[in-house]
PDB file of C-alpha atoms and ligand atoms in Angstrom:
ATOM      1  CA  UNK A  35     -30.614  96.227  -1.085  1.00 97.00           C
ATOM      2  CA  UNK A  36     -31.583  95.047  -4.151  1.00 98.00           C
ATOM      3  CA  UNK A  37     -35.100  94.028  -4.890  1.00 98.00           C
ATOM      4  CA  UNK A  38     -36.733  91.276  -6.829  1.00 98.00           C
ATOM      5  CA  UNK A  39     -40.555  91.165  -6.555  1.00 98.00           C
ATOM      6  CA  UNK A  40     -42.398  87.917  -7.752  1.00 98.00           C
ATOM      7  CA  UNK A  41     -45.551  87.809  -8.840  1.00 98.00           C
ATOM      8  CA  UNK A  42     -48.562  85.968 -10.710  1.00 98.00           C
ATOM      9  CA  UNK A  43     -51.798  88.365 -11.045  1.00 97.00           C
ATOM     10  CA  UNK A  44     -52.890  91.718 -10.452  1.00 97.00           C
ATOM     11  CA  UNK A  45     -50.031  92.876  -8.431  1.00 98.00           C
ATOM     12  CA  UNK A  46     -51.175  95.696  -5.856  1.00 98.00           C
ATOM     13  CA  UNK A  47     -48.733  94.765  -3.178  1.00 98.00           C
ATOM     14  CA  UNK A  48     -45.933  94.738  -6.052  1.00 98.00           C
ATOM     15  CA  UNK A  49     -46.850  98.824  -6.889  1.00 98.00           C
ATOM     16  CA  UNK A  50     -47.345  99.931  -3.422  1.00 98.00           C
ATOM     17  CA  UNK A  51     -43.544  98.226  -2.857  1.00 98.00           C
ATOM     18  CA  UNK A  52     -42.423  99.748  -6.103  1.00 98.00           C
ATOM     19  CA  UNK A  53     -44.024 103.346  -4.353  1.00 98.00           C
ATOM     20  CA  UNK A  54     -42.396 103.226  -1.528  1.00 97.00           C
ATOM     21  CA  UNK A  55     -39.223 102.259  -2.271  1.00 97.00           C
ATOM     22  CA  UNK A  56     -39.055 105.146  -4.310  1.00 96.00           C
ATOM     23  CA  UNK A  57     -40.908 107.299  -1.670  1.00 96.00           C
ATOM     24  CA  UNK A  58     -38.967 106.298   1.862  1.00 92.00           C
ATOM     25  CA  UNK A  59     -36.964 103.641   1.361  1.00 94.00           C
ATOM     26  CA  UNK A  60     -34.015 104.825  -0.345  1.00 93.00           C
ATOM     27  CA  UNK A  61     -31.879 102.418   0.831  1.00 93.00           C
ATOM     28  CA  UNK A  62     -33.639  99.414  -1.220  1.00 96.00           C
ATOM     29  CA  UNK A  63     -33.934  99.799  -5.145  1.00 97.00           C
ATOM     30  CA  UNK A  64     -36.531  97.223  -7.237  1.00 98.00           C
ATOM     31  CA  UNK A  65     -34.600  95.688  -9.278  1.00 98.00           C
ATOM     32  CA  UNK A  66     -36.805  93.246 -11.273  1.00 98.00           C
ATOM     33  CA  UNK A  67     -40.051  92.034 -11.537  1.00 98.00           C
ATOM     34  CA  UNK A  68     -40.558  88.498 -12.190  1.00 98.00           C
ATOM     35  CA  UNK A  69     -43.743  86.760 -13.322  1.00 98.00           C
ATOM     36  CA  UNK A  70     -44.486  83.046 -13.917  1.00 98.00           C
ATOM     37  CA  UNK A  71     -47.373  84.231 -15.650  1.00 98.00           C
ATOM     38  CA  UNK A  72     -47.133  86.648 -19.394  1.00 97.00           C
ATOM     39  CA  UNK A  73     -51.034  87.848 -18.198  1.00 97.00           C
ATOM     40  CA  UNK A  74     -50.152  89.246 -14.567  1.00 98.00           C
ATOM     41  CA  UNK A  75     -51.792  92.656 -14.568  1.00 98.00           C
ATOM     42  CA  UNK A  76     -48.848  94.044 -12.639  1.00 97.00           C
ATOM     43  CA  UNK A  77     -45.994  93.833 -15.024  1.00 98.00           C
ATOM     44  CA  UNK A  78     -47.697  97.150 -17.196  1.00 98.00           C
ATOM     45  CA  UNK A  79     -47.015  98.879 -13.894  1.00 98.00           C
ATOM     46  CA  UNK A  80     -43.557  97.818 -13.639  1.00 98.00           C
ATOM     47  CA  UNK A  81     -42.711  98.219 -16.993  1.00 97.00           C
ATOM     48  CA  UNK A  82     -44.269 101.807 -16.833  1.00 98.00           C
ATOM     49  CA  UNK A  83     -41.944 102.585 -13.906  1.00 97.00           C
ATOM     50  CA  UNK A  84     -39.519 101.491 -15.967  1.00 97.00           C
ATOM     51  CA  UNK A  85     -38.303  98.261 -13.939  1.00 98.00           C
ATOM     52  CA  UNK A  86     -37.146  95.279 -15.479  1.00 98.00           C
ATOM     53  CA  UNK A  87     -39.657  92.528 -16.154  1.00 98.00           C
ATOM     54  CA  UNK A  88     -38.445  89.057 -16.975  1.00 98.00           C
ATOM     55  CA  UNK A  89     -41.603  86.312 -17.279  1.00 98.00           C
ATOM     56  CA  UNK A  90     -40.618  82.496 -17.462  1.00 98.00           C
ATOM     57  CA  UNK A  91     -43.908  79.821 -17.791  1.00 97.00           C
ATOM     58  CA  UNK A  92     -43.366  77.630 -14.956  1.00 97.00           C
ATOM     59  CA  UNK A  93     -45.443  75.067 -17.382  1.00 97.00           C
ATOM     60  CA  UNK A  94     -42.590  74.823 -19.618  1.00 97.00           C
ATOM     61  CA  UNK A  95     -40.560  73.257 -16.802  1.00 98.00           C
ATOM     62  CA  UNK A  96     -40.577  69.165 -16.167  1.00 97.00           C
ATOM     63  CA  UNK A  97     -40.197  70.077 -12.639  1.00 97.00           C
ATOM     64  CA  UNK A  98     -40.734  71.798  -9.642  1.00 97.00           C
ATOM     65  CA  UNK A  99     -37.126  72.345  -9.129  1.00 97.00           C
ATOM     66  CA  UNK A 100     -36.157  72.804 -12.827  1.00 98.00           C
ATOM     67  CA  UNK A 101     -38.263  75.901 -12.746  1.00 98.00           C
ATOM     68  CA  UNK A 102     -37.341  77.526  -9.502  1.00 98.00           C
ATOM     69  CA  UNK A 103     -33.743  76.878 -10.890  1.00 98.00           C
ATOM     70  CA  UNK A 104     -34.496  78.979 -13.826  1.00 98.00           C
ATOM     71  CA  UNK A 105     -35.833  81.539 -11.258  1.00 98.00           C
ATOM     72  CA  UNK A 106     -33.135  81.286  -9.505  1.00 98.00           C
ATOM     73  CA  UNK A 107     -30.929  82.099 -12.423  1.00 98.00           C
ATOM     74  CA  UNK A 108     -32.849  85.008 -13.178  1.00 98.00           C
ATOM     75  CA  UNK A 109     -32.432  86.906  -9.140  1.00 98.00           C
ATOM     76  CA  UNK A 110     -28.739  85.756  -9.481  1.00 98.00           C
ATOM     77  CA  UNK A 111     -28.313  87.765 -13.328  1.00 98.00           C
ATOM     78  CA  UNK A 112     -30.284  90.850 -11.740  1.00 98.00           C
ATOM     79  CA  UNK A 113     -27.632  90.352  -8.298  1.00 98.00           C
ATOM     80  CA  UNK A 114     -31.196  90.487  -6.228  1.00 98.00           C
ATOM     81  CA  UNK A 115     -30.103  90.538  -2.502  1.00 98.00           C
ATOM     82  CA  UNK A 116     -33.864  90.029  -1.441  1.00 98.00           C
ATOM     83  CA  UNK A 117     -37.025  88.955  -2.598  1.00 98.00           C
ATOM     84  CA  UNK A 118     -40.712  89.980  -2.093  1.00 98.00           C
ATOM     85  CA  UNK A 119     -43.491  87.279  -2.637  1.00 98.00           C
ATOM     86  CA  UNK A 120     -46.680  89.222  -4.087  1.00 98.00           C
ATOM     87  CA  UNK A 121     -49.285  87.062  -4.967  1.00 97.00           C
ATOM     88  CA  UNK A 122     -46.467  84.431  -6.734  1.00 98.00           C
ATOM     89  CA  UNK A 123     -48.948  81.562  -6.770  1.00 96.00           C
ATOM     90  CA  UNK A 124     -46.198  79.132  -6.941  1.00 96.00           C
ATOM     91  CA  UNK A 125     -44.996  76.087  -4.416  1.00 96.00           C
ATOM     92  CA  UNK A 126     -41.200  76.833  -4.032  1.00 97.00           C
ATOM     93  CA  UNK A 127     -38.613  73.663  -3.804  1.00 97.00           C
ATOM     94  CA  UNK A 128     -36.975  73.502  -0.591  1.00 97.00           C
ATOM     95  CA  UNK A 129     -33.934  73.864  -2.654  1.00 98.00           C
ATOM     96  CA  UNK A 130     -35.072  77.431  -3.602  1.00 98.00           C
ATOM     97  CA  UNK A 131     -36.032  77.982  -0.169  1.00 98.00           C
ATOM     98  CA  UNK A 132     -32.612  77.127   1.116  1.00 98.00           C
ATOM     99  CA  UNK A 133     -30.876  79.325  -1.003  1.00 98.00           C
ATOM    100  CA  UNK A 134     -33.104  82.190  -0.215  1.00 98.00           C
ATOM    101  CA  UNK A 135     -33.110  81.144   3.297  1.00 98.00           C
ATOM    102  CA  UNK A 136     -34.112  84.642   5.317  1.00 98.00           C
ATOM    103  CA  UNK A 137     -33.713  86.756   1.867  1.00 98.00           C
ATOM    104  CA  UNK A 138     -37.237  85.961   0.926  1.00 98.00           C
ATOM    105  CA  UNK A 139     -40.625  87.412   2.517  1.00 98.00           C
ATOM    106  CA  UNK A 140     -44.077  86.603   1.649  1.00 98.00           C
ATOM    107  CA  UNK A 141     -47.470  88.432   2.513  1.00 98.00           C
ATOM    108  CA  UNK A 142     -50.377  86.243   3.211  1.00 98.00           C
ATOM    109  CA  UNK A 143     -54.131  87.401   4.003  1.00 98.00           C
ATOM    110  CA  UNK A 144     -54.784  86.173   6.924  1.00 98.00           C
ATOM    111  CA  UNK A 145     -53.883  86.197  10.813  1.00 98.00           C
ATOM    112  CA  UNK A 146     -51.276  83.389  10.208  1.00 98.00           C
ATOM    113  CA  UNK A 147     -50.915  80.481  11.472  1.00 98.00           C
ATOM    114  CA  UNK A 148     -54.734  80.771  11.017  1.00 98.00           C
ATOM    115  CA  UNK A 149     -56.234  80.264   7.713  1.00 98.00           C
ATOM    116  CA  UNK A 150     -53.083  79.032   5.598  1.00 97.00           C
ATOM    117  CA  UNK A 151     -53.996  78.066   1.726  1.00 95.00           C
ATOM    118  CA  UNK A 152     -56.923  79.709  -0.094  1.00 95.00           C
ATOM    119  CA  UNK A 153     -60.288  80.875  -0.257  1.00 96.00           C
ATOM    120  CA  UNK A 154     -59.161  82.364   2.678  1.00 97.00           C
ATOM    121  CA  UNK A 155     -61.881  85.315   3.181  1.00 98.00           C
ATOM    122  CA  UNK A 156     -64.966  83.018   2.544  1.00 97.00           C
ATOM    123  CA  UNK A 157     -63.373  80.649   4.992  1.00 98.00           C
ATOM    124  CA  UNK A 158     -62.817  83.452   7.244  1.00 98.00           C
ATOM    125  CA  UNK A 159     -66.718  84.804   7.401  1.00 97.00           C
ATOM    126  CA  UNK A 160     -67.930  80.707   7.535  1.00 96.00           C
ATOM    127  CA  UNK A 161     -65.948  80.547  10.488  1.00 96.00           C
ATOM    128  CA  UNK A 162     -67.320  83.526  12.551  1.00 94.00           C
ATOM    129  CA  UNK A 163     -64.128  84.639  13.815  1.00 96.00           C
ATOM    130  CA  UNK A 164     -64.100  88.128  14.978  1.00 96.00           C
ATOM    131  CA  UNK A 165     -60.755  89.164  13.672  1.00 98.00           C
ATOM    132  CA  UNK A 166     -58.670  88.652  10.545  1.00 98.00           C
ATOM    133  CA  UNK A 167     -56.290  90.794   8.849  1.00 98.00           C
ATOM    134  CA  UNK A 168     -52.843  90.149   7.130  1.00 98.00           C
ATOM    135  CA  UNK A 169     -48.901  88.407   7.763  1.00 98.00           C
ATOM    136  CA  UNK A 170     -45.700  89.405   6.334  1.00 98.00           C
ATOM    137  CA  UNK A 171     -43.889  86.019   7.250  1.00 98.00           C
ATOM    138  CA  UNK A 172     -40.131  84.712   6.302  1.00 98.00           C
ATOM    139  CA  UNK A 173     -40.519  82.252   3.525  1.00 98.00           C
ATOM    140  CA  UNK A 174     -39.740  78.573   4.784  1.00 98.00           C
ATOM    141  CA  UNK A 175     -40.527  74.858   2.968  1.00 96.00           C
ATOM    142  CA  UNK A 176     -44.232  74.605   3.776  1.00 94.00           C
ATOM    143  CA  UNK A 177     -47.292  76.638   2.375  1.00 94.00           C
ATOM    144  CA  UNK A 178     -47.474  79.848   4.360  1.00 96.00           C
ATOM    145  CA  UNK A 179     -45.308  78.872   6.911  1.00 97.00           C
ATOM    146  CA  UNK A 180     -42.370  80.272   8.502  1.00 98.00           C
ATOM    147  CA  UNK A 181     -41.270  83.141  10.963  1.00 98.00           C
ATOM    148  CA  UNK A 182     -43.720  85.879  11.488  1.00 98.00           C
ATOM    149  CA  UNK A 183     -42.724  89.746  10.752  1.00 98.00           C
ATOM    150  CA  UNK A 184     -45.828  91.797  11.052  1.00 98.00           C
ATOM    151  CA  UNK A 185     -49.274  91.454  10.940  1.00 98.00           C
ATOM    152  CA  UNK A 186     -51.892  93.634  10.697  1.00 98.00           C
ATOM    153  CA  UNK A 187     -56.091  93.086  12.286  1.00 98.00           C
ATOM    154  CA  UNK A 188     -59.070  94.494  11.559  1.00 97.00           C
ATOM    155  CA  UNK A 189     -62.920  93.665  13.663  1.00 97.00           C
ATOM    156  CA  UNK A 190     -64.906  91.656  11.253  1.00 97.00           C
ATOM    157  CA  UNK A 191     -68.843  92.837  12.335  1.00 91.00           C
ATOM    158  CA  UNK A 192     -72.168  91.882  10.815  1.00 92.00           C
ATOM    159  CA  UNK A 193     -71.865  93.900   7.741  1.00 95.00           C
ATOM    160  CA  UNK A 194     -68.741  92.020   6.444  1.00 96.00           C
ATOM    161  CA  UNK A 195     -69.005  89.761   3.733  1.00 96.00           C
ATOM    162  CA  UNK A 196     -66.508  87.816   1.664  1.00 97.00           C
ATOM    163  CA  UNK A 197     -65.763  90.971  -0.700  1.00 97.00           C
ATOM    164  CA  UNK A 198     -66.172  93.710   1.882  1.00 98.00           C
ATOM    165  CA  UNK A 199     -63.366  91.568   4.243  1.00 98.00           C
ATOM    166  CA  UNK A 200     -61.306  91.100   1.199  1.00 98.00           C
ATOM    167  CA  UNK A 201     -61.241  95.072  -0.122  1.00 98.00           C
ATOM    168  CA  UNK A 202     -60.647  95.707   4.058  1.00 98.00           C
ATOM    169  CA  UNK A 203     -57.772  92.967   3.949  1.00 98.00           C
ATOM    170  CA  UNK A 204     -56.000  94.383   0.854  1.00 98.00           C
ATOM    171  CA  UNK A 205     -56.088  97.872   2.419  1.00 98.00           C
ATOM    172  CA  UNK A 206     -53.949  96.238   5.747  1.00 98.00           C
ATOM    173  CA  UNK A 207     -51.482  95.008   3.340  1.00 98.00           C
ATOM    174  CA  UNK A 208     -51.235  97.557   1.777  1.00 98.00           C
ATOM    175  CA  UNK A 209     -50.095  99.507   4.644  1.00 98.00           C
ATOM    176  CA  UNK A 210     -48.149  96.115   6.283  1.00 98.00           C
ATOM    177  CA  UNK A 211     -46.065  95.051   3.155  1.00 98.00           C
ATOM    178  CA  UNK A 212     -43.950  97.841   2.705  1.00 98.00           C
ATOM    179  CA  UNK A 213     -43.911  98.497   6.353  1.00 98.00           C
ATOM    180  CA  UNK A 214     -41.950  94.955   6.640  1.00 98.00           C
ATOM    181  CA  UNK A 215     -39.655  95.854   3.908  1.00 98.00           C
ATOM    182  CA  UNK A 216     -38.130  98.752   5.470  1.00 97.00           C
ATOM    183  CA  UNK A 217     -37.848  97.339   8.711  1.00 98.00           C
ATOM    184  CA  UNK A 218     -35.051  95.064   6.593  1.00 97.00           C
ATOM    185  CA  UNK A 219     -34.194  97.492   3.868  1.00 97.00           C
ATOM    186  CA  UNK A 220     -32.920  99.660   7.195  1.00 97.00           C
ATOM    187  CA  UNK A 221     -31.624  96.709   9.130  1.00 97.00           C
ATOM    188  CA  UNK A 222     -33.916  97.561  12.103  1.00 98.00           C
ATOM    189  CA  UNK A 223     -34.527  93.702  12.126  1.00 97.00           C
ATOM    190  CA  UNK A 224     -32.360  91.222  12.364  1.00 97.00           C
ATOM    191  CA  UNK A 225     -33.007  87.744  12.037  1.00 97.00           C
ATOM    192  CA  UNK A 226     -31.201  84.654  13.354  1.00 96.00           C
ATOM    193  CA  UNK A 227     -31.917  81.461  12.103  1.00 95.00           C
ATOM    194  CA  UNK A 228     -35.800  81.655  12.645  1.00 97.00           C
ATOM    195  CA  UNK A 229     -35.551  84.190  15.353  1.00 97.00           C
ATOM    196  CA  UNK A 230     -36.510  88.022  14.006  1.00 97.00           C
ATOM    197  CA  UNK A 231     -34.494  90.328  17.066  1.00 98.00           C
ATOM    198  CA  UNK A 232     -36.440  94.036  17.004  1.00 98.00           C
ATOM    199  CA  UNK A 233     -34.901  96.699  17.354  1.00 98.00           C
ATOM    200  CA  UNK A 234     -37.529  99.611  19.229  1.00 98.00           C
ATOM    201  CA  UNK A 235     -37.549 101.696  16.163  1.00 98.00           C
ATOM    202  CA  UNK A 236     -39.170  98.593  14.255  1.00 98.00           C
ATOM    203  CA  UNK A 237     -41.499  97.910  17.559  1.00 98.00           C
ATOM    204  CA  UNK A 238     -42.539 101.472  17.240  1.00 97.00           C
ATOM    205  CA  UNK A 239     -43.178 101.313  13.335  1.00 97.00           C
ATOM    206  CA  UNK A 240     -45.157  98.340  13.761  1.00 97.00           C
ATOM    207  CA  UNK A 241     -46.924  99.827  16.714  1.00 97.00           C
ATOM    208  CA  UNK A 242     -47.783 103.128  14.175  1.00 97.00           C
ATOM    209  CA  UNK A 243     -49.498 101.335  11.474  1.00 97.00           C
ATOM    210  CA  UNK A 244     -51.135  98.849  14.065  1.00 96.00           C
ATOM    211  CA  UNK A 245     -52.714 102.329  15.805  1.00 96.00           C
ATOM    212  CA  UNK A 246     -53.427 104.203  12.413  1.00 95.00           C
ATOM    213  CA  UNK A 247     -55.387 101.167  10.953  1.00 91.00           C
TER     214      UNK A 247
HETATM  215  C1  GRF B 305     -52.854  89.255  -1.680  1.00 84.01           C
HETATM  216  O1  GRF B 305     -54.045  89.128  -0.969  1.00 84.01           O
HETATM  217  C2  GRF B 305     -51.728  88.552  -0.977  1.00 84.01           C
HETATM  218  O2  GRF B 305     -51.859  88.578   0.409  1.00 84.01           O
HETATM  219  C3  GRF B 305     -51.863  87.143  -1.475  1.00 84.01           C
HETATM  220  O3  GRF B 305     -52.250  87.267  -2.817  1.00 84.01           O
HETATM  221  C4  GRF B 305     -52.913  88.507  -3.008  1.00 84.01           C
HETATM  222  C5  GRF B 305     -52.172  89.223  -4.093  1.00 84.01           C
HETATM  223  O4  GRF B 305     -52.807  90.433  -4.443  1.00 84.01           O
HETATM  224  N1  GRF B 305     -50.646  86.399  -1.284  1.00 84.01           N
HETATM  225  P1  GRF B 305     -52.035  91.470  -5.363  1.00 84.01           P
HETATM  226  O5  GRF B 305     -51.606  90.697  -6.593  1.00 84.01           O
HETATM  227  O6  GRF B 305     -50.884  91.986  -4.585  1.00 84.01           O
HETATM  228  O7  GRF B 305     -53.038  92.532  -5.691  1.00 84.01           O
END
């Protein structure tokens, strides 16, 4: 499978994909990595692994759709089968959604469908819930919506604030994202139309990294 990963900052879920693609998932490659954004930390990583970076401003665009046509462009030049969301702080049209339609996955901080949007982790400790964690969801039309693959928890307890829930947060994902990926990479999922089918390997991966964490 081959593996575009967009992002627009700092780009910790994009190296820990890029690590274990190279690690255990040797049927998926990373093929590009895409930025709407010339100042996201991540692409020194990705050009240091030597992966392609391409970066188009999404402000130079009229439109919404004019610039996730562009994208578009872009996957279809690299032949990207699949694409990883990692902190790509953009709305996507519902055209580009279509055309991606289960060939695009997104990680989100939070227990979805609690906590969509931002500010998530302040919003999280204001609201005295006692769990959050992380979602590796299908991407559909609306923000953070869409079939759920994984998810991850972790006990929030009196010592938690904003930045402690945050650092514990990241850690899940870390451990989630690339989880999700090679359930797909390996075709132990399969999904139809917005049904994901498991197959017991993938129940018993999930089940791992839910007991390790
Ligand atoms: C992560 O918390 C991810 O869940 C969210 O944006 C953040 C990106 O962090 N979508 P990083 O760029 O992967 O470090």
């Amino acid at each position: 499978m081959r593996i575009a990963i967009l992002i627009s900052g700092r780009g910790s879920n994009m190296t820990k994909l890029i690590d274990s693609c190279k690690e255990n998932i040797p049927s998926s490659t990373i093929e590009l990595v895409f930025s709407n954004s010339s100042k996201a930390i991540g692409l020194e990583y990705a050009k240091n692994e030597s992966i392609s970076i391409e970066v188009i401003d999404h402000k130079k665009f009229k439109t919404r759709e004019n610039f996730d046509e562009a994208l578009h462009r872009k996957l279809k030049e690299y032949e990207i089968d699949f694409i990883c969301n990692a902190g790509f702080m953009r709305i996507l049209s519902k055209e580009f959604v279509k055309k991606w339609f289960n060939k695009q996955i997104n990680i989100h901080p939070s227990i979805l469908p609690a906590f969509k949007g931002l500010d998530i982790h302040k919003r999280v400790i204001d609201s005295n819930v006692q769990v959050s964690g992380c979602t590796v969801h299908l991407v559909r039309a609306g923000v953070d919506e869409g079939p759920i693959v994984g998810q991850l928890s972790t006990y929030i307890d009196s010592t938690y604030d904003e930045k402690k829930l945050a650092n514990k947060v990241l850690e899940l994902e870390h451990i989630l994202y690339p989880t999700c990926l090679k359930l797909f990479s390996e075709e132990l999922i399969k999904v139809e139309g917005d049904i994901i089918k498991y197959s017991s390997e993938a129940l018993i991966e999930l089940q791992k990294i839910q007991n390790n964490t």
